């Protein structure tokens, strides 16, 4: 939540961070929060624990946020 609410960090970097959390964090709660923020930040209505989908989607659409 702290990173997501930082307006001094570019959105693309915050979204990248959320993907990193979803892929590497061992806390299911942290992964769920990151997925929720990623979904809202990209305008998707996908369940927040859909890590594989988000990862693949981000690889295809990351340049749109730069």
C-alpha positions as protocol buffer text, in pm:
chain_id: "A"
residue {
  index: 1
  type: UNK
  ca { x: 0 y: 0 z: 0 }
}
residue {
  index: 2
  type: UNK
  ca { x: 283 y: 238 z: 82 }
}
residue {
  index: 3
  type: UNK
  ca { x: 445 y: 203 z: -261 }
}
residue {
  index: 4
  type: UNK
  ca { x: 114 y: 212 z: -446 }
}
residue {
  index: 5
  type: UNK
  ca { x: 16 y: 542 z: -284 }
}
residue {
  index: 6
  type: UNK
  ca { x: 346 y: 715 z: -366 }
}
residue {
  index: 7
  type: UNK
  ca { x: 282 y: 968 z: -641 }
}
residue {
  index: 8
  type: UNK
  ca { x: 652 y: 1049 z: -669 }
}
residue {
  index: 9
  type: UNK
  ca { x: 714 y: 700 z: -812 }
}
residue {
  index: 10
  type: UNK
  ca { x: 604 y: 659 z: -1176 }
}
residue {
  index: 11
  type: UNK
  ca { x: 301 y: 434 z: -1225 }
}
residue {
  index: 12
  type: UNK
  ca { x: 496 y: 193 z: -1445 }
}
residue {
  index: 13
  type: UNK
  ca { x: 747 y: 142 z: -1163 }
}
residue {
  index: 14
  type: UNK
  ca { x: 471 y: 88 z: -908 }
}
residue {
  index: 15
  type: UNK
  ca { x: 304 y: -167 z: -1135 }
}
residue {
  index: 16
  type: UNK
  ca { x: 640 y: -338 z: -1188 }
}
residue {
  index: 17
  type: UNK
  ca { x: 684 y: -355 z: -811 }
}
residue {
  index: 18
  type: UNK
  ca { x: 338 y: -512 z: -771 }
}
residue {
  index: 19
  type: UNK
  ca { x: 428 y: -780 z: -1028 }
}
residue {
  index: 20
  type: UNK
  ca { x: 753 y: -847 z: -842 }
}
residue {
  index: 21
  type: UNK
  ca { x: 566 y: -884 z: -511 }
}
residue {
  index: 22
  type: UNK
  ca { x: 315 y: -1122 z: -670 }
}
residue {
  index: 23
  type: UNK
  ca { x: 592 y: -1336 z: -816 }
}
residue {
  index: 24
  type: UNK
  ca { x: 830 y: -1349 z: -518 }
}
residue {
  index: 25
  type: UNK
  ca { x: 659 y: -1277 z: -186 }
}
residue {
  index: 26
  type: UNK
  ca { x: 579 y: -1574 z: 35 }
}
residue {
  index: 27
  type: UNK
  ca { x: 291 y: -1395 z: 208 }
}
residue {
  index: 28
  type: UNK
  ca { x: -44 y: -1471 z: 48 }
}
residue {
  index: 29
  type: UNK
  ca { x: -179 y: -1147 z: 198 }
}
residue {
  index: 30
  type: UNK
  ca { x: 96 y: -940 z: 34 }
}
residue {
  index: 31
  type: UNK
  ca { x: 36 y: -1115 z: -300 }
}
residue {
  index: 32
  type: UNK
  ca { x: -337 y: -1049 z: -274 }
}
residue {
  index: 33
  type: UNK
  ca { x: -286 y: -680 z: -198 }
}
residue {
  index: 34
  type: UNK
  ca { x: -38 y: -643 z: -483 }
}
residue {
  index: 35
  type: UNK
  ca { x: -279 y: -816 z: -720 }
}
residue {
  index: 36
  type: UNK
  ca { x: -563 y: -591 z: -611 }
}
residue {
  index: 37
  type: UNK
  ca { x: -355 y: -277 z: -669 }
}
residue {
  index: 38
  type: UNK
  ca { x: -226 y: -407 z: -1003 }
}
residue {
  index: 39
  type: UNK
  ca { x: -578 y: -487 z: -1123 }
}
residue {
  index: 40
  type: UNK
  ca { x: -712 y: -145 z: -1025 }
}
residue {
  index: 41
  type: UNK
  ca { x: -406 y: 33 z: -1168 }
}
residue {
  index: 42
  type: UNK
  ca { x: -450 y: -136 z: -1504 }
}
residue {
  index: 43
  type: UNK
  ca { x: -830 y: -115 z: -1512 }
}
residue {
  index: 44
  type: UNK
  ca { x: -888 y: -489 z: -1493 }
}
residue {
  index: 45
  type: UNK
  ca { x: -1159 y: -675 z: -1306 }
}
residue {
  index: 46
  type: UNK
  ca { x: -958 y: -990 z: -1247 }
}
residue {
  index: 47
  type: UNK
  ca { x: -928 y: -1175 z: -918 }
}
residue {
  index: 48
  type: UNK
  ca { x: -617 y: -1049 z: -736 }
}
residue {
  index: 49
  type: UNK
  ca { x: -451 y: -1390 z: -701 }
}
residue {
  index: 50
  type: UNK
  ca { x: -432 y: -1454 z: -1075 }
}
residue {
  index: 51
  type: UNK
  ca { x: -56 y: -1409 z: -1073 }
}
residue {
  index: 52
  type: UNK
  ca { x: 25 y: -1598 z: -1394 }
}
residue {
  index: 53
  type: UNK
  ca { x: -234 y: -1402 z: -1593 }
}
residue {
  index: 54
  type: UNK
  ca { x: -110 y: -1067 z: -1456 }
}
residue {
  index: 55
  type: UNK
  ca { x: 252 y: -1157 z: -1530 }
}
residue {
  index: 56
  type: UNK
  ca { x: 178 y: -1252 z: -1890 }
}
residue {
  index: 57
  type: UNK
  ca { x: -48 y: -950 z: -1938 }
}
residue {
  index: 58
  type: UNK
  ca { x: 220 y: -716 z: -1803 }
}
residue {
  index: 59
  type: UNK
  ca { x: 483 y: -855 z: -2041 }
}
residue {
  index: 60
  type: UNK
  ca { x: 255 y: -770 z: -2335 }
}
residue {
  index: 61
  type: UNK
  ca { x: 129 y: -430 z: -2214 }
}
residue {
  index: 62
  type: UNK
  ca { x: 411 y: -277 z: -2009 }
}
residue {
  index: 63
  type: UNK
  ca { x: 518 y: -38 z: -2286 }
}
residue {
  index: 64
  type: UNK
  ca { x: 170 y: 119 z: -2282 }
}
residue {
  index: 65
  type: UNK
  ca { x: 242 y: 256 z: -1932 }
}
residue {
  index: 66
  type: UNK
  ca { x: 578 y: 416 z: -2006 }
}
